[in-house]
Amino acid sequence: MSSNVAVELEDLWARYSGGEWVLKGLNLIVHKGESVLVVGATGSGKTTLARVLNGTAGPIYGVEVKGSYKVNGVEALGLDPFSLGLKIHVVSQNPYIHFLNFILEDDYRDYARKVYGERFEKQVVEKTLTRFNLRELRNCYFFNLSGGQARRAATGKALIPDPEVLVFDEPFMWLDDKGVDEFLDMLHLLKRLGKTIIVFEHRFNRVIRFFDKVFALRNGRIEEADLTALFRTAARKTLRTTLAQQSDRGGLGEVVLKLENVSFGYNEPVLNNTSLELRRGEGVAIIGLNGTGKTTLLKLITGYLKPWKGRVDVKGRFIYIPQLIHLFYTEGSLREEAVRLCESYGGGEACVQEALKALLKEGLNPDKPPSKLSHGQMVKAAVLLASRTVKPDLILLDEPFSGLTYVDRFNLVRLLSETPSAKLLTTSSREFTSLLNNWRLMVLENGGLKPAKALEKPLNAVFSIELAKLLIGVEE
Amino acid sequence: MIRDLAELLVTKPRAKGFGLAARLAVPLTLILLSLLAAIVRKDSSTLFYAFSLAFTSGLIAYNSGLARLLKGVQLILLFILLGLLINVLALATGLTPISIENVLTGALRLSAIAFAAILLFQWVGIEEWVYLFSSTGADGFAKILALSMIQLPLTLRAFSEALLSVRIKYGGKYFTRILNPLLLHAMSTARSVSETLLIYGTPAPVKTRLLSGRDILLYAGVSAIALSLLV
């Protein structure tokens, strides 16, 4: 093997105890200093591969791994995760789980002490805080950091032992547009530092040009994508696509939500004289960076928070679909969810049957436990269950696109467009808002709502979807 | 309210001014005395609870600021107030023989215990708990404790989110179903944090000074409060 190889996977197999093989003889070579993007559908094994790379697949998840995995020419299978982390470091989907001390600087120092000893601990931490522009956050509690800040802080921590290889598992999860820009800047910095970078991500639109190579992970194997050919095919398919249409404004019903001059804040004002009216059948998307008050606005509508000033008036039933989508589900299967929801609103067998039919139509097995669904399937099932059982006048969705693949986003927009309820969703990214035809786009900034426009053309979004389908192998 | 409570349950740097022994002994003594008073002195310990509450509130406000204290304890006070209201209502309708004095003392006792517990969370850091349990040979327990404590603020936030989502979903019915998503959330988080423990290692035990001159103030305060039990 050449000494120029940073990571080499050869005939790698992995499976959870008693389950089917998730990785089936995977082969991958990443050279030193290279940056590589790995794209795969939800459930394709990206996270399992990340767990193999950081050495926790066996000890924590009971994954059986066979084959060969080398870092800098040294066999890494069986190495303990701490030692492995000094050579190859994986920053996982949820950046908040990287911290073992409440205060960022204390957390860094604890890790630096273990790696370098007390003598160099302070020096290394100061260097990391400066390099990643984290000095102002050094005394912050990790759980108070925004998604982008937490990702930056987790990456900074990963770089304390100066590993040769950095792996990011779905780094854009929970990031707003600003966070994505910050992450891109960080990738450039890592590249300048000569690091080898591997990124697992399905939201590749804005970063694909950064990478030296793009790989597709499907059916447990990985292969390099021929981007030029795929771009051409995706462009052809884009021109044949019809966009989902939200029902026309002319057919809108009565007002179901009215916010009049609402003001609210915590220590400082967040919303200031905000007004909004939403009619049955209408869709409104509120775009705003993290921390601008989108979730606060939803919580005022639900009645969980009371406005300092102004009025919030909701007519009829509503459903709230949270960003942490797994917290929506309370039952052992989708069927039981439907039964419980129908019961709660006095619906009979017909109500349950309608919900089950809708689930099956969307390819969701009603007997599957919600916890076994992918993130995209969970969001889709929540919308279906709510709209077919409760038939709410208003559906509130907090960041439904976060963590969804492009294909799942497209399907969710289609599903919402078919729902007669009023819809209010929040999103921290303008990416794909062009797909929300006939939706009212509003931007929330400086405590106020104002009309917004999608940044990209709808065809660009459709092109990304088609490219994603080709890359991850979704059937038409 | 839940978010504010979460902020109260993390270690505060100001706590390091006192010795570890006092930081452990003071809140634990107050909790134990509160329980003891409930058993032995029953309902005639109002003065003790009031002093204990004033003492712990003062210390928490010193650590976190008065505004944070008031916001953070809203939830605890709300629960206590609800219990109080139910008891008063029952009393008015003749359903319970408990006197209003007993009801008030019970509310004070609960508050005193809750405030002392908050103080314990603020005063003893994760690495200090790890040091304490590791030095007694309970390394495994030290790891589990570190894992649970570090995720407590985020778990409380998830609780708040689940509470809202499930309440709206079922129109206020089937409230106990909230336990299922929370259980799954806790399991998934626990596995993720276990990964973190393996990759970064358990927080290194930090041996802090056991005693400090300022501890005398704390011991004097607790002694004075304890004496009020004899009044």
XYZ file of C-alpha atoms in Angstrom:
707
model
C 0.000 0.000 0.000
C 1.229 3.489 -0.833
C 2.152 5.732 2.093
C 0.020 8.407 0.430
C -3.166 6.645 1.579
C -4.874 8.075 4.662
C -7.847 5.702 4.929
C -8.253 2.332 3.310
C -11.319 0.134 3.639
C -11.049 -3.268 2.041
C -13.906 -5.762 1.775
C -15.564 -4.230 4.839
C -18.707 -5.908 6.150
C -20.853 -4.737 9.070
C -24.137 -5.786 10.624
C -26.072 -5.133 13.825
C -26.548 -8.207 16.014
C -28.867 -10.691 14.342
C -29.589 -8.309 11.471
C -28.769 -8.237 7.799
C -25.407 -6.949 6.589
C -25.572 -3.153 6.267
C -22.131 -2.812 4.689
C -21.425 -5.549 2.167
C -17.814 -5.775 1.117
C -17.188 -2.057 0.928
C -13.939 -0.800 -0.626
C -12.691 2.774 -0.337
C -9.348 4.523 -0.602
C -8.933 8.145 0.504
C -5.549 9.761 -0.090
C -3.842 12.138 2.293
C -5.096 15.710 1.972
C -8.053 14.646 -0.155
C -11.601 15.820 0.517
C -14.304 13.302 -0.180
C -18.107 13.502 -0.133
C -20.105 10.333 0.489
C -23.766 10.559 -0.509
C -26.330 7.938 0.416
C -30.049 7.589 1.072
C -31.339 7.495 4.627
C -30.623 4.034 5.976
C -27.899 3.354 3.403
C -25.334 2.780 6.142
C -23.610 6.178 6.355
C -23.912 6.340 10.137
C -22.885 2.683 10.534
C -19.774 3.417 8.476
C -19.087 6.483 10.640
C -19.361 4.264 13.736
C -16.902 1.788 12.246
C -14.516 4.649 11.476
C -14.596 6.002 15.044
C -14.324 2.535 16.579
C -17.595 2.584 18.532
C -19.624 0.269 16.253
C -18.625 -2.857 18.174
C -18.301 -1.610 21.782
C -21.498 0.490 21.857
C -23.802 -0.839 19.153
C -22.771 -4.503 19.064
C -21.984 -4.292 15.357
C -20.139 -7.258 13.887
C -17.404 -5.943 11.599
C -15.144 -7.926 9.295
C -12.677 -7.015 6.598
C -9.901 -4.466 6.819
C -9.848 -0.828 7.909
C -6.500 0.943 7.891
C -5.547 4.467 8.899
C -2.126 5.580 7.630
C -1.368 1.971 6.798
C -2.065 0.687 10.315
C -4.927 -1.746 10.944
C -7.568 0.167 12.928
C -10.246 -2.505 13.499
C -10.188 -3.343 17.175
C -8.353 -0.188 18.229
C -9.936 1.547 21.190
C -11.930 4.672 20.206
C -9.742 7.031 22.271
C -6.514 5.962 20.507
C -8.286 5.918 17.147
C -9.561 9.457 17.797
C -5.978 10.696 17.835
C -5.622 9.656 14.185
C -9.120 9.875 12.706
C -11.883 11.838 14.347
C -15.597 11.643 13.556
C -17.865 14.617 14.278
C -21.312 13.066 14.555
C -24.735 14.328 13.411
C -25.591 15.716 16.823
C -22.794 18.094 17.803
C -24.178 18.534 21.330
C -23.171 15.024 22.371
C -19.461 15.789 22.033
C -19.219 17.609 25.339
C -18.555 16.146 28.745
C -18.406 19.376 30.657
C -20.968 22.184 30.683
C -18.489 24.980 29.967
C -16.741 24.820 26.602
C -13.252 25.766 27.770
C -13.364 23.315 30.707
C -14.434 20.601 28.286
C -11.561 21.348 25.885
C -9.042 21.459 28.709
C -10.162 18.113 30.081
C -9.599 16.466 26.667
C -6.341 18.328 25.982
C -5.018 17.213 29.386
C -5.707 13.583 28.510
C -3.963 13.898 25.135
C -0.988 16.144 25.966
C -0.749 16.232 29.752
C -1.029 19.296 31.981
C 2.035 21.034 30.538
C 0.622 21.755 27.073
C -3.086 21.684 27.897
C -3.591 25.454 28.074
C -1.485 26.201 24.994
C -3.378 23.698 22.816
C -6.778 24.922 23.987
C -5.902 28.580 23.329
C -4.670 27.694 19.830
C -7.881 25.783 19.052
C -10.149 28.524 20.417
C -8.353 31.130 18.303
C -8.179 29.071 15.126
C -11.893 28.302 15.139
C -13.022 31.729 16.253
C -14.364 30.286 19.498
C -12.790 32.642 22.035
C -16.023 34.474 22.679
C -17.775 31.177 23.382
C -15.164 29.792 25.772
C -17.295 30.410 28.878
C -20.611 29.417 27.298
C -22.628 26.393 28.309
C -22.496 23.935 25.404
C -26.277 23.441 25.454
C -26.816 27.161 24.837
C -24.778 27.199 21.616
C -26.602 27.519 18.297
C -26.407 24.579 15.866
C -23.617 26.265 13.876
C -21.657 27.232 16.973
C -21.997 23.726 18.414
C -20.752 22.198 15.140
C -17.765 24.566 15.150
C -17.081 23.803 18.809
C -17.327 20.030 18.252
C -14.944 20.290 15.290
C -12.534 22.356 17.367
C -12.575 19.656 20.036
C -12.001 16.959 17.413
C -8.894 18.839 16.248
C -7.295 19.032 19.696
C -5.281 15.814 19.127
C -4.437 17.055 15.599
C -5.789 13.991 13.777
C -4.798 13.364 10.182
C -8.381 12.621 9.094
C -11.621 14.440 9.926
C -14.972 12.748 9.249
C -18.278 14.621 9.408
C -21.535 12.677 9.621
C -24.368 14.838 8.219
C -22.804 18.133 9.286
C -25.701 20.265 7.987
C -28.238 18.784 10.371
C -29.779 21.749 12.288
C -27.627 24.309 10.484
C -29.146 27.457 9.038
C -27.814 29.144 5.881
C -25.268 31.095 7.915
C -24.169 27.902 9.657
C -23.671 26.175 6.288
C -21.502 29.110 5.134
C -19.503 28.915 8.369
C -19.053 25.189 7.899
C -17.828 25.721 4.346
C -15.303 28.275 5.610
C -14.184 25.710 8.154
C -13.747 23.042 5.457
C -11.515 25.455 3.542
C -9.503 26.066 6.696
C -9.130 22.319 7.305
C -8.017 21.850 3.731
C -5.406 24.606 4.162
C -4.217 22.760 7.262
C -3.660 19.714 5.050
C -6.322 17.552 6.674
C -7.967 14.636 4.932
C -11.728 15.266 4.976
C -14.561 12.767 4.604
C -18.127 14.129 4.719
C -21.297 12.029 4.801
C -24.114 14.301 3.681
C -27.244 14.149 1.549
C -27.749 17.944 1.431
C -24.877 18.434 -0.984
C -26.158 21.243 -3.200
C -23.976 24.015 -1.829
C -20.858 21.999 -1.095
C -20.454 19.510 -3.915
C -17.899 21.709 -5.723
C -15.608 21.732 -2.697
C -14.791 18.035 -2.871
C -12.119 16.274 -4.863
C -14.231 13.135 -5.202
C -17.878 12.185 -4.692
C -18.865 8.644 -3.735
C -22.314 7.055 -3.592
C -23.115 4.567 -0.847
C -25.870 2.165 -1.836
C -26.701 -1.463 -1.238
C -23.866 -1.646 1.273
C -21.192 -0.772 -1.264
C -19.499 2.439 -2.247
C -18.564 3.646 -5.707
C -17.176 6.842 -7.153
C -19.737 8.916 -9.002
C -19.164 10.185 -12.523
C -20.486 13.666 -11.836
C -20.279 14.933 -15.419
C -22.506 12.137 -16.712
C -24.873 12.458 -13.748
C -25.190 16.239 -14.222
C -26.193 15.697 -17.833
C -28.830 13.059 -17.014
C -30.187 15.120 -14.102
C -30.524 18.179 -16.343
C -32.491 16.148 -18.900
C -34.824 14.793 -16.223
C -35.283 18.233 -14.660
C -36.816 19.613 -17.816
C -39.479 16.881 -17.733
C -40.516 17.431 -14.074
C -43.778 19.023 -12.926
C -43.741 20.840 -9.602
C -46.268 20.160 -6.830
C -48.807 22.950 -6.557
C -50.275 24.282 -3.338
C -54.020 24.925 -3.756
C -54.750 28.234 -5.446
C -55.218 31.286 -3.219
C -58.687 31.871 -4.726
C -60.006 28.768 -2.968
C -58.924 29.729 0.542
C -61.254 29.276 3.497
C -61.848 31.154 6.726
C -59.129 32.642 8.886
C -57.730 30.014 11.254
C -54.828 31.962 12.711
C -54.540 35.629 13.517
C -51.592 37.259 15.242
C -52.121 40.910 16.042
C -49.167 43.082 17.063
C -47.599 40.312 19.108
C -44.539 41.152 21.180
C -42.587 38.660 23.227
C -39.117 38.069 24.590
C -37.054 36.257 27.180
C -34.332 38.456 28.623
C -34.563 40.680 25.549
C -37.392 41.174 23.019
C -37.574 38.460 20.345
C -40.790 39.396 18.547
C -41.882 42.972 18.139
C -45.395 43.935 16.974
C -45.617 40.870 14.760
C -48.826 40.311 12.810
C -49.884 37.395 10.626
C -53.105 35.993 9.217
C -53.503 32.488 7.856
C -56.521 30.988 6.106
C -57.631 27.383 5.706
C -55.887 25.806 2.731
C -53.080 28.351 2.781
C -49.407 27.583 3.361
C -46.966 29.979 4.989
C -43.248 29.301 5.349
C -41.337 31.408 7.845
C -37.651 31.653 7.005
C -35.159 32.821 9.594
C -31.700 32.089 10.900
C -31.387 30.100 14.105
C -32.215 32.197 17.140
C -34.443 34.698 15.319
C -37.575 33.509 17.138
C -39.207 31.014 14.759
C -39.810 28.354 17.406
C -40.866 31.055 19.868
C -43.478 32.198 17.371
C -44.824 28.631 17.058
C -44.912 28.262 20.832
C -46.904 31.486 21.130
C -49.398 30.092 18.621
C -49.705 26.831 20.569
C -50.368 28.788 23.758
C -47.280 27.363 25.462
C -45.949 30.910 25.744
C -48.056 33.991 26.437
C -47.338 37.198 24.513
C -46.165 40.270 26.396
C -48.431 42.322 24.200
C -50.897 41.730 21.378
C -53.280 38.857 20.573
C -52.924 35.322 19.250
C -56.162 33.847 17.968
C -56.333 30.236 16.726
C -59.657 28.894 15.472
C -60.333 25.165 15.547
C -57.962 22.244 16.021
C -54.276 22.342 15.375
C -51.341 19.937 15.462
C -47.739 20.708 16.322
C -45.014 18.643 14.660
C -41.739 19.246 16.522
C -38.233 19.484 15.089
C -37.158 16.506 17.221
C -39.678 14.437 15.314
C -39.275 11.268 17.413
C -40.892 13.133 20.321
C -44.171 13.221 18.356
C -44.631 9.451 18.533
C -46.047 7.777 21.620
C -47.137 4.314 20.426
C -45.528 1.033 19.389
C -46.579 1.164 15.739
C -48.065 3.568 13.192
C -51.317 1.589 13.355
C -51.530 2.158 17.125
C -50.749 5.829 16.564
C -53.703 6.068 14.180
C -56.020 4.250 16.611
C -55.001 6.466 19.538
C -55.348 9.663 17.496
C -58.778 8.653 16.211
C -59.888 7.750 19.743
C -58.727 11.090 21.094
C -61.001 12.928 18.694
C -63.955 10.521 18.831
C -63.227 9.031 15.402
C -64.261 5.428 14.777
C -62.980 2.577 12.632
C -63.472 4.595 9.439
C -61.025 7.203 10.751
C -58.409 4.507 11.437
C -58.914 2.899 8.030
C -58.501 6.227 6.226
C -55.213 6.860 8.019
C -53.914 3.343 7.325
C -54.830 3.632 3.658
C -52.949 6.916 3.377
C -49.885 5.422 5.092
C -49.850 2.412 2.776
C -50.255 4.653 -0.281
C -47.066 6.470 0.743
C -45.220 3.183 1.204
C -45.286 3.230 5.013
C -45.876 -0.078 6.786
C -48.523 0.572 9.502
C -47.116 -2.188 11.708
C -43.646 -0.675 11.828
C -42.605 0.985 15.093
C -42.098 4.729 14.546
C -38.636 4.453 16.094
C -37.585 2.204 13.184
C -38.546 4.775 10.551
C -36.044 7.072 8.906
C -36.184 10.765 9.770
C -37.927 11.563 6.475
C -40.471 8.793 6.966
C -41.204 10.044 10.493
C -42.014 13.557 9.268
C -44.122 12.193 6.407
C -46.033 9.812 8.703
C -46.683 12.591 11.243
C -48.250 14.791 8.557
C -50.307 11.880 7.208
C -51.505 10.743 10.633
C -52.466 14.260 11.655
C -54.227 15.179 8.431
C -56.148 11.894 8.078
C -57.268 11.461 11.700
C -57.577 14.792 13.490
C -58.133 16.692 10.231
C -56.742 19.823 11.870
C -57.565 23.327 10.776
C -53.907 24.239 11.186
C -50.686 22.211 11.050
C -47.607 23.768 12.654
C -44.279 22.300 11.598
C -41.022 23.303 13.279
C -38.077 22.905 10.865
C -39.569 19.923 9.000
C -36.876 20.023 6.295
C -33.953 19.738 8.691
C -32.261 16.369 8.229
C -34.387 15.417 5.198
C -32.868 14.260 1.938
C -33.738 16.301 -1.157
C -36.080 13.551 -2.284
C -37.824 13.483 1.120
C -38.176 17.268 1.022
C -39.810 17.090 -2.365
C -42.209 14.392 -1.154
C -43.070 16.357 1.978
C -43.887 19.492 -0.035
C -46.126 17.393 -2.279
C -47.875 15.852 0.732
C -48.437 19.213 2.390
C -49.789 20.658 -0.851
C -52.430 17.916 -0.890
C -53.504 18.699 2.692
C -56.519 21.024 2.976
C -55.474 22.374 6.401
C -53.685 25.682 6.820
C -49.961 25.044 7.135
C -47.348 27.095 8.917
C -43.794 25.854 8.763
C -40.498 27.309 9.855
C -37.199 26.798 8.122
C -33.719 28.099 8.773
C -32.649 27.643 5.161
C -33.856 29.255 1.964
C -32.635 26.204 0.095
C -35.620 24.501 -1.542
C -38.153 27.171 -0.550
C -38.599 27.654 -4.293
C -40.472 24.351 -4.282
C -43.195 25.865 -2.107
C -45.369 27.030 -4.992
C -48.216 29.335 -3.985
C -46.966 29.325 -0.399
C -46.472 32.661 1.218
C -42.804 33.048 2.147
C -42.050 35.323 5.093
C -38.710 36.150 6.612
C -38.387 36.623 10.356
C -35.628 39.019 11.345
C -35.173 41.739 13.948
C -38.381 40.607 15.636
C -40.623 41.230 12.624
C -42.121 39.319 9.703
C -41.824 40.561 6.166
C -42.527 39.011 2.744
C -39.636 37.063 1.246
C -38.684 35.529 -2.059
C -37.031 32.184 -2.680
C -33.365 32.661 -3.494
C -33.087 29.982 -6.113
C -35.150 29.153 -9.166
C -37.487 26.128 -8.816
C -35.598 24.318 -11.571
C -32.388 24.470 -9.533
C -34.120 22.678 -6.683
C -35.577 20.094 -9.045
C -32.125 19.582 -10.564
C -30.727 18.841 -7.083
C -33.519 16.336 -6.486
C -32.885 14.579 -9.779
C -29.149 14.495 -9.106
C -29.793 13.104 -5.622
C -32.057 10.412 -7.067
C -29.355 9.380 -9.507
C -26.611 9.448 -6.883
C -28.432 7.512 -4.197
C -30.277 5.247 -6.597
C -33.929 6.121 -5.950
C -36.322 4.434 -8.357
C -38.742 6.632 -10.316
C -39.854 27.451 32.586
C -38.270 24.050 31.952
C -35.388 25.721 30.081
C -34.822 28.098 32.970
C -34.830 25.199 35.420
C -32.271 23.418 33.199
C -29.953 26.438 33.466
C -30.158 26.286 37.243
C -29.003 22.665 37.342
C -25.489 23.190 36.010
C -22.288 23.799 37.952
C -21.474 27.450 38.651
C -17.858 28.675 38.734
C -18.530 30.779 41.827
C -19.078 27.579 43.821
C -15.341 26.863 43.662
C -14.776 29.498 46.384
C -15.884 26.934 48.960
C -14.265 23.619 49.885
C -15.700 20.423 48.417
C -16.595 19.030 51.845
C -18.766 22.058 52.649
C -20.320 22.073 49.179
C -21.401 18.488 49.720
C -22.236 18.646 53.398
C -24.356 21.801 53.435
C -27.055 20.885 50.904
C -27.102 17.233 51.985
C -27.491 18.249 55.640
C -30.342 20.576 54.767
C -32.104 17.855 52.779
C -31.619 15.306 55.561
C -32.766 17.735 58.257
C -35.856 18.582 56.197
C -36.734 14.897 55.931
C -35.943 14.321 59.595
C -38.069 17.281 60.617
C -40.947 15.864 58.598
C -40.701 12.560 60.460
C -39.871 13.708 63.969
C -41.256 17.194 64.307
C -44.114 16.700 61.847
C -45.722 20.089 61.278
C -43.977 22.334 63.798
C -40.861 23.067 61.765
C -42.059 26.036 59.762
C -39.306 28.306 61.043
C -36.630 25.769 60.041
C -37.987 25.409 56.497
C -38.317 29.167 56.088
C -34.700 29.733 57.235
C -33.430 26.902 55.053
C -35.278 28.322 52.051
C -33.938 31.826 52.641
C -30.372 30.494 53.063
C -30.399 28.330 49.913
C -32.180 31.012 47.837
C -29.512 33.517 48.830
C -26.732 31.149 47.785
C -28.394 30.216 44.484
C -28.966 33.910 43.727
C -25.272 34.520 44.521
C -24.347 31.795 41.990
C -26.828 32.527 39.223
C -28.319 35.954 39.852
C -31.744 36.731 41.287
C -33.518 36.905 37.920
C -32.288 33.435 36.910
C -33.286 32.053 40.306
C -36.809 33.447 40.053
C -37.278 32.137 36.505
C -35.739 28.763 37.228
C -37.777 27.919 40.273
C -41.092 28.926 38.693
C -41.775 25.355 37.665
C -41.044 23.907 41.098
C -43.135 26.599 42.766
C -45.935 25.967 40.286
C -46.076 22.285 41.229
C -46.022 23.148 44.907
C -48.727 25.758 44.405
C -50.881 23.233 42.564
C -50.494 20.768 45.430
C -51.364 23.543 47.832
C -54.476 24.499 45.884
C -55.667 20.898 45.683
C -55.239 20.502 49.434
C -57.030 23.777 50.178
C -59.841 22.775 47.843
C -60.098 19.374 49.521
C -60.079 21.062 52.903
C -62.878 23.400 51.868
C -64.997 20.510 50.641
C -64.287 18.446 53.755
C -62.484 15.687 51.881
C -59.324 15.733 53.982
C -58.561 16.207 57.611
C -55.247 17.988 56.879
C -55.090 21.437 58.419
C -54.051 24.501 56.478
C -50.899 24.741 58.654
C -49.906 21.240 57.587
C -50.510 22.091 53.968
C -48.353 25.212 54.184
C -45.596 23.391 56.071
C -45.619 20.644 53.421
C -45.235 23.223 50.663
C -42.366 24.900 52.517
C -40.667 21.551 53.151
C -40.835 20.584 49.475
C -39.429 23.948 48.443
C -36.621 23.680 51.013
C -35.630 20.222 49.716
C -35.842 21.287 46.051
C -33.714 24.400 46.633
C -31.073 22.447 48.566
C -30.952 19.903 45.708
C -30.438 22.714 43.163
C -27.579 23.970 45.301
C -25.996 20.514 45.218
C -26.178 20.487 41.384
C -24.633 23.966 41.199
C -21.905 23.334 43.750
C -20.461 19.964 42.795
C -19.071 19.639 39.283
C -19.211 16.487 37.150
C -15.463 15.886 37.434
C -15.772 16.215 41.229
C -18.547 13.596 41.354
C -16.339 11.371 39.185
C -13.459 11.934 41.637
C -15.673 11.117 44.634
C -17.094 7.898 43.216
C -13.872 6.763 41.517
C -11.987 7.129 44.803
C -14.475 4.757 46.410
C -13.956 2.243 43.577
C -17.328 2.940 41.942
C -15.867 3.845 38.523
C -18.816 2.440 36.600
C -21.270 4.483 38.598
C -19.085 7.574 38.142
C -19.338 7.147 34.354
C -23.124 6.712 34.415
C -23.472 9.739 36.659
C -21.286 11.878 34.385
C -23.287 10.737 31.385
C -26.633 11.539 33.022
C -25.619 14.892 34.459
C -24.094 16.261 31.282
C -27.243 15.572 29.295
C -29.687 16.787 31.948
C -30.236 20.292 30.487
C -30.859 18.904 26.992
C -33.098 16.137 28.376
C -35.199 18.744 30.186
C -35.556 20.646 26.911
C -36.663 17.477 25.132
C -39.171 16.957 27.941
C -40.580 20.429 27.275
C -40.865 19.684 23.539
C -42.526 16.291 24.099
C -44.931 17.809 26.616
C -46.102 20.388 24.101
C -46.293 18.029 21.152
C -48.195 15.222 22.931
C -50.588 17.583 24.735
C -51.642 19.160 21.427
C -51.639 15.868 19.532
C -54.212 14.226 21.797
C -56.059 17.384 22.802
C -54.874 17.117 26.426
C -55.723 13.386 26.751
C -53.392 10.407 27.372
C -50.860 12.596 29.135
C -48.876 9.609 30.441
C -48.028 8.585 26.853
C -45.348 11.278 26.976
C -43.162 8.744 28.792
C -42.664 6.630 25.654
C -40.939 9.212 23.442
C -38.929 10.434 26.413
C -37.738 6.910 27.178
C -36.659 6.390 23.564
C -34.986 9.784 23.539
C -33.089 8.977 26.749
C -31.950 5.603 25.372
C -30.740 7.056 22.111
C -28.962 9.944 23.854
C -27.361 7.581 26.362
C -25.837 5.535 23.535
C -24.558 8.650 21.799
C -22.983 9.972 24.997
C -21.465 6.536 25.644
C -19.726 6.967 22.270
C -18.443 10.312 23.493
C -17.148 8.761 26.721
C -15.201 6.173 24.724
C -13.772 8.693 22.269
C -12.869 11.471 24.709
C -12.570 9.441 27.895
C -14.544 9.942 31.122
C -14.099 13.445 32.552
C -10.842 13.237 34.444
C -11.434 13.169 38.206
C -10.483 16.543 39.616
C -9.301 16.601 43.171
C -10.294 20.006 44.469
C -9.477 21.397 47.882
C -11.644 19.866 50.542
C -11.609 22.805 52.923
C -11.633 26.564 52.629
C -11.700 29.369 55.165
C -14.975 30.640 53.763
C -16.619 27.325 54.646
C -17.054 28.590 58.207
C -19.775 30.914 56.943
C -21.661 27.999 55.443
C -21.285 25.778 58.495
C -22.382 28.647 60.749
C -25.426 29.232 58.571
C -26.451 25.587 58.578
C -25.883 25.300 62.324
C -28.098 28.321 62.951
C -30.803 26.848 60.733
C -30.502 23.480 62.497
C -30.834 25.205 65.862
C -34.154 26.617 64.783
C -35.457 23.040 64.887
C -35.012 23.134 68.636
C -37.113 26.262 69.004
